[in-house]
XYZ file of N, CA, C and O in Angstrom:
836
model
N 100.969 9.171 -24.309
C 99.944 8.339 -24.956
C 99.185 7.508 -23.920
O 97.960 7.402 -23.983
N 100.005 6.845 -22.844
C 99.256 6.051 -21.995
C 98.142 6.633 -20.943
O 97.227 6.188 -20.250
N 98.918 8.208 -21.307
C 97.882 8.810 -20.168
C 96.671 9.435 -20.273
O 95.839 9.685 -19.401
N 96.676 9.714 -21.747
C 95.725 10.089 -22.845
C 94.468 8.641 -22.321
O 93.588 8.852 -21.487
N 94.634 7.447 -22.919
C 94.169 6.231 -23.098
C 93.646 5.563 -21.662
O 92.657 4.831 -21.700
N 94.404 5.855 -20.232
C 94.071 5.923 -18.352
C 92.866 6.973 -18.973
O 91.856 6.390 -19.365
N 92.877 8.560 -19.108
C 91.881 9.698 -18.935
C 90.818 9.065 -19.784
O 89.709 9.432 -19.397
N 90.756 8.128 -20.948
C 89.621 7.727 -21.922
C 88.727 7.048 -21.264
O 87.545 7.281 -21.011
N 89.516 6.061 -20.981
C 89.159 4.745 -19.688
C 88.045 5.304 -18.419
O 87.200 4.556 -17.928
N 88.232 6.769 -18.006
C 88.097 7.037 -17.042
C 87.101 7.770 -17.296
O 86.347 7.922 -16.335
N 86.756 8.390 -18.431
C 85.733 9.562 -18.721
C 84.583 8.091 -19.301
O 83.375 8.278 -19.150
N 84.937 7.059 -19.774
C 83.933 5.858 -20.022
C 83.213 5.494 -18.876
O 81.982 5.499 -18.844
N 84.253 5.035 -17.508
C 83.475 4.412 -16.523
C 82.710 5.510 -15.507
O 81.877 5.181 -14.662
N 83.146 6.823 -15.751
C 82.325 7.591 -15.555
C 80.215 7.909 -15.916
O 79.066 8.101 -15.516
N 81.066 7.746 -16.837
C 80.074 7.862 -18.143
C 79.024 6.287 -17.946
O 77.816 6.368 -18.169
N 79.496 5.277 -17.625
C 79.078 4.049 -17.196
C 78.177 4.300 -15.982
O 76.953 4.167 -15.976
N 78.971 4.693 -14.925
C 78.272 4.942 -13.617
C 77.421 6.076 -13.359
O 76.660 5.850 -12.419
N 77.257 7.492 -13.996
C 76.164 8.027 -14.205
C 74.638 7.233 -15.379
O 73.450 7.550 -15.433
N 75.259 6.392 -15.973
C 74.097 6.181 -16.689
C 73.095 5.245 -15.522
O 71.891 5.349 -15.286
N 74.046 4.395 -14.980
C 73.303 3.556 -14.050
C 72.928 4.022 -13.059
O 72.115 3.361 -12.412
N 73.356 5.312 -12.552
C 72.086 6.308 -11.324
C 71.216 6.735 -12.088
O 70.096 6.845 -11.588
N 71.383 7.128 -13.542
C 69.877 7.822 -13.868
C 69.385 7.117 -14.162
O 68.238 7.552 -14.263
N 69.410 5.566 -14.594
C 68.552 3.999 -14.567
C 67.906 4.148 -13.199
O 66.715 4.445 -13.105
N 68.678 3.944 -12.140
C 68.647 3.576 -10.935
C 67.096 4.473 -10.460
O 66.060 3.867 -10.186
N 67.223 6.035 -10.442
C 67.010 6.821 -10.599
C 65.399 6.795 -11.104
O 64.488 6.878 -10.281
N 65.218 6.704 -12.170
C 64.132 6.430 -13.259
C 63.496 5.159 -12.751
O 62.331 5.169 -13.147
N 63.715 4.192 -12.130
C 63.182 3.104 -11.852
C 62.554 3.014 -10.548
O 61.562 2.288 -10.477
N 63.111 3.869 -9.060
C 62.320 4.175 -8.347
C 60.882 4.880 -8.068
O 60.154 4.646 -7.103
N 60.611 5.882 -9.225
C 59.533 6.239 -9.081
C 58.979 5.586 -9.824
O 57.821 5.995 -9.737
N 58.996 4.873 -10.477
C 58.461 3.972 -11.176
C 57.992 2.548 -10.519
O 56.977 2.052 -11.009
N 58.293 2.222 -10.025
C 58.592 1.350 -8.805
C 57.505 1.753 -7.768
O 57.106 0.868 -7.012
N 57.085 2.775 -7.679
C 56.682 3.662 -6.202
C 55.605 3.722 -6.823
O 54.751 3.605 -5.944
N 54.754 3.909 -8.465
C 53.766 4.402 -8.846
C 53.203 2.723 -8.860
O 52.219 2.378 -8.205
N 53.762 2.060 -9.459
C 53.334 0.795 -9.799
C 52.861 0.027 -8.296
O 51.862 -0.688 -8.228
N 53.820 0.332 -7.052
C 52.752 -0.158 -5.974
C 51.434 0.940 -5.453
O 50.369 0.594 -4.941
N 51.796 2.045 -5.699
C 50.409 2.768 -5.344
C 49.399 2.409 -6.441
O 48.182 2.312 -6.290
N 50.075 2.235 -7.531
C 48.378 1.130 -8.200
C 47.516 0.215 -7.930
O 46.299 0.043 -7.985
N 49.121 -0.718 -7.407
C 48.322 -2.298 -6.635
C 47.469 -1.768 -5.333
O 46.409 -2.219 -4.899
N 48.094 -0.904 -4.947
C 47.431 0.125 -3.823
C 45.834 -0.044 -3.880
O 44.957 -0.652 -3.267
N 45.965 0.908 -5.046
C 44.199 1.767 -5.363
C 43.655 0.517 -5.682
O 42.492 0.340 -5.320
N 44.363 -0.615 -6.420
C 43.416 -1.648 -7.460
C 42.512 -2.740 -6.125
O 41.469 -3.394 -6.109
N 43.896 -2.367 -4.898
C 43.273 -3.929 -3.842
C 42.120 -3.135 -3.255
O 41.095 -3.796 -3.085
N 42.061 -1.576 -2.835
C 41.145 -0.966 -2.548
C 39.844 -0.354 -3.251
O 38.881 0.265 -2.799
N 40.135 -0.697 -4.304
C 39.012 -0.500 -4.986
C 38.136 -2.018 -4.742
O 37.000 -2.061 -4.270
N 38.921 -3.199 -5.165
C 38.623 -4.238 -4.715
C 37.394 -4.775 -3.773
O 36.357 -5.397 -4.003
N 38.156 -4.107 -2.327
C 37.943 -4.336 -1.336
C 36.484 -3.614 -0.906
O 35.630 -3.991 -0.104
N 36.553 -2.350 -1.818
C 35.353 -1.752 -1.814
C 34.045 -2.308 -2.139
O 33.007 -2.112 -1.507
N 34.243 -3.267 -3.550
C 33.501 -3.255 -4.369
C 33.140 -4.688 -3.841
O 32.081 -5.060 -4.348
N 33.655 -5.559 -3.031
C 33.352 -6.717 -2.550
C 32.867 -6.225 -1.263
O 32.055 -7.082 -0.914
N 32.914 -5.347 -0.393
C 32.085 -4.969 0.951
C 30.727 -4.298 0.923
O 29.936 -4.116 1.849
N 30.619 -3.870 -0.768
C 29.051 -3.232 -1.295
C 28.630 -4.416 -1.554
O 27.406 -4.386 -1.422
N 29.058 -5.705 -1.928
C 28.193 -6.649 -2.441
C 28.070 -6.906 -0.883
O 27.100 -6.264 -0.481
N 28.717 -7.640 0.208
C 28.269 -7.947 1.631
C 27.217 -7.476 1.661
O 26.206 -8.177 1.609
N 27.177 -5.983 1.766
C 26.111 -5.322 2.989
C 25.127 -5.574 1.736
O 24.060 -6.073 2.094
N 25.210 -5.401 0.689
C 23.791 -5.574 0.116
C 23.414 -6.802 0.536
O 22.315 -6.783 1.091
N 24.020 -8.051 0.460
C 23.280 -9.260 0.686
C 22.437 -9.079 1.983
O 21.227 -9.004 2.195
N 23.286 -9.047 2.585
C 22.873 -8.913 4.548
C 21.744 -8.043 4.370
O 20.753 -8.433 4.987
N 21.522 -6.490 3.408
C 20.062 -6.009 3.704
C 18.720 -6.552 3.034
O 17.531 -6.410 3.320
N 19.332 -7.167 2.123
C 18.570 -7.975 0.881
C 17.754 -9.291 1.982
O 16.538 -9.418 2.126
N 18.676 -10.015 2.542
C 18.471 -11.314 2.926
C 17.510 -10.804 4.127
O 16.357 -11.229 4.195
N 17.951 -10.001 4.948
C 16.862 -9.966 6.072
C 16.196 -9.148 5.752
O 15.463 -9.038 6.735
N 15.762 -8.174 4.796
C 14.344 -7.753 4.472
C 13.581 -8.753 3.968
O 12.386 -8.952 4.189
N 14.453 -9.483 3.160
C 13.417 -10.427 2.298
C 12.731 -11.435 3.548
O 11.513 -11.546 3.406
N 13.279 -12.167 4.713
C 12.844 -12.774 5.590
C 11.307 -12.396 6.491
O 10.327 -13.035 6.873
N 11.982 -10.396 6.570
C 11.058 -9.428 7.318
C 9.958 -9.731 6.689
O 9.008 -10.307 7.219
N 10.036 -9.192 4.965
C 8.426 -9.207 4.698
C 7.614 -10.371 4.360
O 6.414 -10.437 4.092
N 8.686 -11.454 4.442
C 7.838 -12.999 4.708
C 7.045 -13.001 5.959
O 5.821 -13.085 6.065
N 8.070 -12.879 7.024
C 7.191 -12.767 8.285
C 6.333 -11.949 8.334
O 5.328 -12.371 8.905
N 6.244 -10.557 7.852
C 4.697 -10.112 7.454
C 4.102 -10.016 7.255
O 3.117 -9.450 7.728
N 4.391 -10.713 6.070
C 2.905 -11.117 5.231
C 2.629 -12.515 5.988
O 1.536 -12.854 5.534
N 3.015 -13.436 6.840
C 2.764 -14.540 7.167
C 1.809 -14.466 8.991
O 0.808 -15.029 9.433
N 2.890 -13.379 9.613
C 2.087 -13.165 10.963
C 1.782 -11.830 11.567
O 1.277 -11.621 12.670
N 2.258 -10.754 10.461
C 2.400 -9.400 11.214
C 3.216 -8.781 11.702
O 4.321 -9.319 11.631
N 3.181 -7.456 12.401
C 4.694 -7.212 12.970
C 4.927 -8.036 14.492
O 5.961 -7.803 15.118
N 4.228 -8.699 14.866
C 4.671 -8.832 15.932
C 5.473 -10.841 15.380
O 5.830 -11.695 16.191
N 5.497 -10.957 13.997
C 6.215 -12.191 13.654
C 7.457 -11.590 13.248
O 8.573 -12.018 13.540
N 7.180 -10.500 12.511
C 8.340 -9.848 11.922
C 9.487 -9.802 12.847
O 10.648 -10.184 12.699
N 8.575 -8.958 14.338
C 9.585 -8.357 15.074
C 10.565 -9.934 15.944
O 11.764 -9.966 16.219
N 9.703 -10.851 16.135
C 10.739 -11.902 16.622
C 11.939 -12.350 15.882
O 13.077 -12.505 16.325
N 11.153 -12.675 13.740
C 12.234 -12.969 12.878
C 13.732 -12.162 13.162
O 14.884 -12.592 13.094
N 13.222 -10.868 13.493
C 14.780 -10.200 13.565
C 15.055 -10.065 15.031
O 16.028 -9.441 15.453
N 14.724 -10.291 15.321
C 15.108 -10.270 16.952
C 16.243 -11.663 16.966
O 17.332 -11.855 17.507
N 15.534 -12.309 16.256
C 16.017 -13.587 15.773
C 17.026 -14.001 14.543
O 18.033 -14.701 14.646
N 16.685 -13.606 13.771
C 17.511 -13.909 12.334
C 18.676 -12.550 12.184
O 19.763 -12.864 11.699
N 18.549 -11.610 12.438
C 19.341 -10.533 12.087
C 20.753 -10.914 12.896
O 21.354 -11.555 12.034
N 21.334 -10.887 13.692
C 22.442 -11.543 14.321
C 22.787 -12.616 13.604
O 23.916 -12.599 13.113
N 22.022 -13.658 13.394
C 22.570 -15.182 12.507
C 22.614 -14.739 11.424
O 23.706 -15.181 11.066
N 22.220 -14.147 10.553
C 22.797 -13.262 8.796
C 23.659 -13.494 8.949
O 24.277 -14.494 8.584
N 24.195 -12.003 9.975
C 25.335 -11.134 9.900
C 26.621 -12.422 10.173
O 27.773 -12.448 9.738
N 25.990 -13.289 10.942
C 27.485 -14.048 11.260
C 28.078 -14.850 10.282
O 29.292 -14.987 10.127
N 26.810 -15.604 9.344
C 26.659 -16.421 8.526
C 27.064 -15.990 7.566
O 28.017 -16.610 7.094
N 26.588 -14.774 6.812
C 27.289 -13.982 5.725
C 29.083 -13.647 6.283
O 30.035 -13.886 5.539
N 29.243 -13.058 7.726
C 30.492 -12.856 7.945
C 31.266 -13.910 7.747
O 32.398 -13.662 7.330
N 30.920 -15.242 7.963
C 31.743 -16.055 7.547
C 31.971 -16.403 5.991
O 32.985 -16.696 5.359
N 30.972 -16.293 5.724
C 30.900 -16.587 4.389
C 31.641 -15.620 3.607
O 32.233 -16.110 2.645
N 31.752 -14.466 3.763
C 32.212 -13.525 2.746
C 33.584 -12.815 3.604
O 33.974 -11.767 3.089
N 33.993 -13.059 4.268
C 35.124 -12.788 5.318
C 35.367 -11.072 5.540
O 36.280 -10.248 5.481
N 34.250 -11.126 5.762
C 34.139 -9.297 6.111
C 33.174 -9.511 7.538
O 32.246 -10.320 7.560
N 33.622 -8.493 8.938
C 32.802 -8.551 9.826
C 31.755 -8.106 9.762
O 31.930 -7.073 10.408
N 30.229 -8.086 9.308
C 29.104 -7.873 9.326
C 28.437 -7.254 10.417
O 28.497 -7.590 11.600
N 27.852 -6.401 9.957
C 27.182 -5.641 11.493
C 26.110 -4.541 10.944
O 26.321 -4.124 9.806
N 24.652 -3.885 11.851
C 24.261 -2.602 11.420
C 24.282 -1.674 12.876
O 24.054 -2.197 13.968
N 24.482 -0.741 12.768
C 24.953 0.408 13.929
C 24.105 1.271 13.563
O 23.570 1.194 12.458
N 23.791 2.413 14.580
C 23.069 3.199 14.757
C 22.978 3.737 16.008
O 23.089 3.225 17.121
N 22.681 5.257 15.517
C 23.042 6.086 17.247
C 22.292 6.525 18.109
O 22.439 7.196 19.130
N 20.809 5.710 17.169
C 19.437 5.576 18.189
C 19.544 3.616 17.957
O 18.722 3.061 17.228
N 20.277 3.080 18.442
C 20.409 1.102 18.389
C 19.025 0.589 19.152
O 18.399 1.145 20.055
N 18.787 -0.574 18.520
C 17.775 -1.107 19.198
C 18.222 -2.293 20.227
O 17.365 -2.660 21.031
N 19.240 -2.789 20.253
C 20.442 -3.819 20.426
C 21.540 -2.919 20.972
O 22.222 -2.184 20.259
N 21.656 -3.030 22.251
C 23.447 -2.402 22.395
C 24.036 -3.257 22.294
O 25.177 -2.992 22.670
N 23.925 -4.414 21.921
C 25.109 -5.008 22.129
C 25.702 -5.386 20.438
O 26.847 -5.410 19.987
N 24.670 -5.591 19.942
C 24.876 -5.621 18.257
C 24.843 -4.251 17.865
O 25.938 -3.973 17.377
N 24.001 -3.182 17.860
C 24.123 -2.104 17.238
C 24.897 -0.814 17.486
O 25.132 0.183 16.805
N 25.276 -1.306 19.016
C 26.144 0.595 19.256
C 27.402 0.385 18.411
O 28.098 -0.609 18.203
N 27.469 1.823 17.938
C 28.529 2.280 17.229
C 29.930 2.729 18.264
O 29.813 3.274 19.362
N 31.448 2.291 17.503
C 32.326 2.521 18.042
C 32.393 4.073 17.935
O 31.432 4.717 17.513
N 33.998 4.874 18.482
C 33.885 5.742 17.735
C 33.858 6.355 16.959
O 33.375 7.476 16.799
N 34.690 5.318 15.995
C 34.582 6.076 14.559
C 33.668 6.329 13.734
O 33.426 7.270 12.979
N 32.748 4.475 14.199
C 31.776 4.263 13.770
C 30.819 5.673 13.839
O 30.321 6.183 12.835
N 30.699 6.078 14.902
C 29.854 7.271 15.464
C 29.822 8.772 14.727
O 28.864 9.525 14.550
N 31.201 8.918 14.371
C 31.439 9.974 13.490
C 31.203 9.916 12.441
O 30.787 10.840 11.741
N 31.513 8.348 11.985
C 30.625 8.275 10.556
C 29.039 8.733 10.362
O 28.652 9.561 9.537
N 28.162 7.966 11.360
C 26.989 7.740 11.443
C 26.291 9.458 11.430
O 25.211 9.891 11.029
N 27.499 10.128 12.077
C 27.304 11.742 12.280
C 27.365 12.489 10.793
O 26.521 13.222 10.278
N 28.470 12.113 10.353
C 28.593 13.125 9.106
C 27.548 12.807 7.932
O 27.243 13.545 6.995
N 26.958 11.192 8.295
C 25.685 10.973 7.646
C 24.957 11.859 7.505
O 24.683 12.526 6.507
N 24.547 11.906 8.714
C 23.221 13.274 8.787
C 23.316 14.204 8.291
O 22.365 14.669 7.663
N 24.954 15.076 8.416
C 25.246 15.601 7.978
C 24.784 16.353 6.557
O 24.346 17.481 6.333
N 25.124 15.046 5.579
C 25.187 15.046 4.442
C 23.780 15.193 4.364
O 23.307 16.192 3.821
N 23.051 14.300 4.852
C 21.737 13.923 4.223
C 21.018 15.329 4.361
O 20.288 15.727 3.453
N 21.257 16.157 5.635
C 20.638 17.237 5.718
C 20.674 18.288 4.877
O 19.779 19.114 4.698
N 22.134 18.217 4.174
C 22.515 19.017 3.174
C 22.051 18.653 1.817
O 21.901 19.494 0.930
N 21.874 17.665 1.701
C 20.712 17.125 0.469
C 21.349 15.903 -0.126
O 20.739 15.124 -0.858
N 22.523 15.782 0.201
C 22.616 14.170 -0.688
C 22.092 12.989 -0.157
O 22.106 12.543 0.990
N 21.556 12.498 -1.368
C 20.829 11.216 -1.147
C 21.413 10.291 -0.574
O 22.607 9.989 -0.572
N 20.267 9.693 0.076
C 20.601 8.409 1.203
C 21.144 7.112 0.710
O 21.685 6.269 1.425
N 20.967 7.032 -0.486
C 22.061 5.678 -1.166
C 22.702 6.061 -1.799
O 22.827 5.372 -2.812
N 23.648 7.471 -1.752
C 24.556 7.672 -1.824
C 25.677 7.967 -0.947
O 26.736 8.404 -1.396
N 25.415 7.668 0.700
C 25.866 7.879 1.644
C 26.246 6.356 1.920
O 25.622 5.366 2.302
N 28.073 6.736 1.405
C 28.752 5.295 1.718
C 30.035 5.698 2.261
O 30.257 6.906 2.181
N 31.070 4.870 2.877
C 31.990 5.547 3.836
C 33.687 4.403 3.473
O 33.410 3.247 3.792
N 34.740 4.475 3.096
C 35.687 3.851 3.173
C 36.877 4.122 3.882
O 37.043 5.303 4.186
N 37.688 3.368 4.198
C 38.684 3.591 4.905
C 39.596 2.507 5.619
O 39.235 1.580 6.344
N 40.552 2.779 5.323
C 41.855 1.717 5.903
C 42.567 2.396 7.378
O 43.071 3.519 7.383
N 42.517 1.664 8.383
C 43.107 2.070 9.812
C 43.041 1.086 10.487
O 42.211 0.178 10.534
N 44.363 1.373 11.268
C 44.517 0.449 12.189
C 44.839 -1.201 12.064
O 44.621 -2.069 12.910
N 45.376 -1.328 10.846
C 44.908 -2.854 10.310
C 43.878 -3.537 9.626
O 43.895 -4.715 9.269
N 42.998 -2.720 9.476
C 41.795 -3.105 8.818
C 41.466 -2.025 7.683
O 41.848 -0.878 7.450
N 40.242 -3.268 6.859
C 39.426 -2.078 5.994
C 38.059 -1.672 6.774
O 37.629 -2.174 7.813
N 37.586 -0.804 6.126
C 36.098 -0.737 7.106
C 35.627 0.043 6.033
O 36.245 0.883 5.379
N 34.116 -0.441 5.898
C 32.941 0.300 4.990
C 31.854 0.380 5.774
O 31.674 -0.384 6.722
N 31.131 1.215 5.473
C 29.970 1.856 5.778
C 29.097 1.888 5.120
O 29.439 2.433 4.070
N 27.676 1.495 5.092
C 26.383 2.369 4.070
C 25.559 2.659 4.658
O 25.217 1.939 5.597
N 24.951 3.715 4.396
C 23.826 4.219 5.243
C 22.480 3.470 5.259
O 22.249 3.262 4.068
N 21.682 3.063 5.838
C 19.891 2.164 5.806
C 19.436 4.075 6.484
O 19.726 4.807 7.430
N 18.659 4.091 5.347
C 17.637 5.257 5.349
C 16.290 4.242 6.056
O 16.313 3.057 6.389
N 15.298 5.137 6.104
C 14.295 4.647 7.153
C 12.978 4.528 5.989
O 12.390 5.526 5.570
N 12.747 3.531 5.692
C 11.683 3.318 4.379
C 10.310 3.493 5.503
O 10.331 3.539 6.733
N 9.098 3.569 4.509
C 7.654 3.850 4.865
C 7.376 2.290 5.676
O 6.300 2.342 6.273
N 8.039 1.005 5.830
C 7.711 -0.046 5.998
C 7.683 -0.119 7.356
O 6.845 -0.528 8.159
N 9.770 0.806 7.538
C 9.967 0.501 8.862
C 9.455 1.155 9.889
O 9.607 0.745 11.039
N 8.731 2.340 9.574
C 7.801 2.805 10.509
C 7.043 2.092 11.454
O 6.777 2.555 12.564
N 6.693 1.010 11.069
C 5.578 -0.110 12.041
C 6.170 -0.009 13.494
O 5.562 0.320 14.512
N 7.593 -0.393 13.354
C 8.504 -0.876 14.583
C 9.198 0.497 15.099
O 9.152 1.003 16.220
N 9.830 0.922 13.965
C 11.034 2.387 14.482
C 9.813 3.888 14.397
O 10.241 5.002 14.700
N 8.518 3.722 14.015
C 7.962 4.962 13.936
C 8.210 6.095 15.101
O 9.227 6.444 15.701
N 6.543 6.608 15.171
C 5.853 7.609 16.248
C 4.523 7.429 16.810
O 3.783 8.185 17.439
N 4.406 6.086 16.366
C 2.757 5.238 16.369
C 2.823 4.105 16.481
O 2.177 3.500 15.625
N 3.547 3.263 17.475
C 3.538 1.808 17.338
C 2.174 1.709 18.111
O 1.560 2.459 18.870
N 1.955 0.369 17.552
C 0.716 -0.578 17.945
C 1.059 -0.117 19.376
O 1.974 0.689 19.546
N 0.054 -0.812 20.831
C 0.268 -1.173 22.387
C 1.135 -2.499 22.350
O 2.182 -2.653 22.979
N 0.503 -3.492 21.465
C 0.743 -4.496 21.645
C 2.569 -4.828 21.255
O 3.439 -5.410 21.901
N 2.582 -4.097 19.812
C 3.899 -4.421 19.637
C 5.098 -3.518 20.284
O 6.287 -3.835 20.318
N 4.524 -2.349 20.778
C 5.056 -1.557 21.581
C 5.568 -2.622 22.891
O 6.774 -2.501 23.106
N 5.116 -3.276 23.475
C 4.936 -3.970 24.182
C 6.035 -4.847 24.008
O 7.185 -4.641 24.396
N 5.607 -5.844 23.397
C 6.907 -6.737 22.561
C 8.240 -6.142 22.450
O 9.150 -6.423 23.229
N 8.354 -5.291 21.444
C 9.404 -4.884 21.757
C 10.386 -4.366 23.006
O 11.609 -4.439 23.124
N 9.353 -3.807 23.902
C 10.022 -3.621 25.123
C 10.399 -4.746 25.367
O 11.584 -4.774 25.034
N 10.066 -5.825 25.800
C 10.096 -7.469 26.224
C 11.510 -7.697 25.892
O 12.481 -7.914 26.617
N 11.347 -7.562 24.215
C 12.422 -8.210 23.381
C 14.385 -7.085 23.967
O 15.455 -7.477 24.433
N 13.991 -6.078 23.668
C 14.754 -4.889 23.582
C 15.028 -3.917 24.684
O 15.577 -2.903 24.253
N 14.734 -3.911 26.484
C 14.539 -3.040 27.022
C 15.636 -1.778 27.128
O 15.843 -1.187 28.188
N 16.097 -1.555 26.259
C 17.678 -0.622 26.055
C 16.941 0.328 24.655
O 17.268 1.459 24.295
N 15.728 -0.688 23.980
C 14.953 0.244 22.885
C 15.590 1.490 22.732
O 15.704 2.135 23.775
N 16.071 2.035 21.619
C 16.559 3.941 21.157
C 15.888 3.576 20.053
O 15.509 4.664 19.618
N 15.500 2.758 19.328
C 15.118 2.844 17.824
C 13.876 3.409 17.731
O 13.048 2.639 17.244
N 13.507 4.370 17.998
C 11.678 4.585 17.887
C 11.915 6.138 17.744
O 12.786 6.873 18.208
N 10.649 6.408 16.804
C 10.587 7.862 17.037
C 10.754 8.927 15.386
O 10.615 10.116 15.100
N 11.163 7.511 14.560
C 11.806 8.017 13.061
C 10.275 8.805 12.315
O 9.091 8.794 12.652
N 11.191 9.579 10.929
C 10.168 9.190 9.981
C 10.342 8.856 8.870
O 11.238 8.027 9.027
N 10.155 8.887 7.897
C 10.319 8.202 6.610
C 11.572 9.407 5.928
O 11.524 10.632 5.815
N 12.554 8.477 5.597
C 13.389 9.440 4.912
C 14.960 9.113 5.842
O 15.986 8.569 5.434
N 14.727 9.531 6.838
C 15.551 9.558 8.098
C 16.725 8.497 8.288
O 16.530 7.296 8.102
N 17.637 8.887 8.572
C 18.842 7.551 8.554
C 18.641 7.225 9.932
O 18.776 7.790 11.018
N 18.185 5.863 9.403
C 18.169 4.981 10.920
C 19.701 4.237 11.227
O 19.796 3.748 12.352
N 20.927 4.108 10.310
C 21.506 3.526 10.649
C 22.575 3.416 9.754
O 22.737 4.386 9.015
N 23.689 2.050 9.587
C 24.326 1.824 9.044
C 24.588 0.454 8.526
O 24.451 -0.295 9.493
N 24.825 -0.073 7.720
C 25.816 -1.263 7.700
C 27.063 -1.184 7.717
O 27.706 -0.250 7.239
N 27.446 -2.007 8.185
C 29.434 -2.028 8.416
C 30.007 -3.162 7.990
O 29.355 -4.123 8.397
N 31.009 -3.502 7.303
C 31.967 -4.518 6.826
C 33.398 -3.933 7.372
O 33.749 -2.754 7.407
N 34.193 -5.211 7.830
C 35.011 -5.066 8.546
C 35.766 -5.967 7.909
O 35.171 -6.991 7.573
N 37.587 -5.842 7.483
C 38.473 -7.064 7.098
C 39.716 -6.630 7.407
O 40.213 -5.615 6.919
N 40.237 -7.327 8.178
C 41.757 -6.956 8.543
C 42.539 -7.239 7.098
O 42.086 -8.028 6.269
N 43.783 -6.480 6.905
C 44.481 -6.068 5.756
C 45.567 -5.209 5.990
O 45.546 -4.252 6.763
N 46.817 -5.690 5.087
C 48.014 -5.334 5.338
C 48.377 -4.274 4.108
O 48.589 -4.565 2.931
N 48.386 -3.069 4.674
C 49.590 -2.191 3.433
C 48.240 -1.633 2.580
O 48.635 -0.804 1.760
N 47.003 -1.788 2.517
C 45.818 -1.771 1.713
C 45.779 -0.134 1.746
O 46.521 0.103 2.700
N 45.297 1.222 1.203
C 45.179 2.631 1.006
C 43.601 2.452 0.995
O 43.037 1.431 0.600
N 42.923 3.669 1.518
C 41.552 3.649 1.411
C 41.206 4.492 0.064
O 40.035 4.641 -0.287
């Protein structure tokens, strides 16, 4: 009888300790899905707050540009950003805690505009795309490395910016710009054409692109 009642005992705590591995069990992937959510949710996030950045930053210094144009011409324009485009980017970077920047692999600025390398490959598969037909504001770029997030959007080359980046600058502002820029690659576009990029930059831990 006692040994009957030891074997009962024993087929229970059995029975006990398999239930709690297939708990155990059941709760890890569960566990594993629920952080790849927080995953996607901080990166979606992160996305959707680095599209608002770069819009401000292109918003704010166009809107400046075509003040200065309509106020002195391109050769006011071209100082405003010679001038204001660097103070945006820093001002917004602080403000919105993403590193601010525009790149391009014809730069008018090496020191603000050359692209790293990744940057570069991005700026490449741009063309890429664009050549293949997708539209230019639909050419956007995400990604988590190295410690950071990093976004991308493409600045297509509007009928405006021709004045400065064309195939026909003025003498005079031709001129200027040399003055301002002597490293000049930005010239030569035409309408349509990706002149470039914006970039947002935020260091981040554990974040998925």
């Amino acid at each position: 009888m006692e040994a009957k009642i030891l074997l009962a005992f024993t087929c229970l705590a059995l029975a006990a300790c398999s239930n709690e591995e297939s708990s155990s069990t059941a709760r890890a992937p569960a566990a594993s899905a629920a952080v790849e959510i927080a995953a996607q949710s901080t990166s979606t996030a992160l996305r959707a707050d680095a599209a608002v950045a770069v819009q401000r930053f292109g918003r704010q210094l166009q809107g400046e540009l075509q003040q200065a144009m309509a106020e002195g011409g391109p050769l006011q324009a071209v100082a405003v950003c010679h001038l204001r485009a660097p103070a945006i980017a820093d001002e917004l970077s602080e403000e919105t805690g993403f590193q601010l920047a525009r790149v391009s692999l014809k730069h008018r600025n090496p020191e603000r505009g050359q692209p790293s390398d990744w940057q570069r490959e991005v700026l490449e598969s741009f063309d890429r795309r664009l050549a293949a037909g997708t539209s230019a504001g639909e050419l956007a770029f995400s990604s988590t490395a190295e410690g950071e997030y990093r976004f991308m959007k493409a600045i297509p080359t509007a009928p405006l910016c021709l004045t400065c980046h064309g195939t026909a600058i003025e003498p005079r502002l031709q001129a200027e710009l040399t003055a301002l820029y002597p490293q000049d690659l930005a010239t030569g576009y035409q309408a349509g054409e990706l002149r470039g990029a914006f970039v947002a930059l935020r260091k981040v831990d554990g974040a998925k692109p």
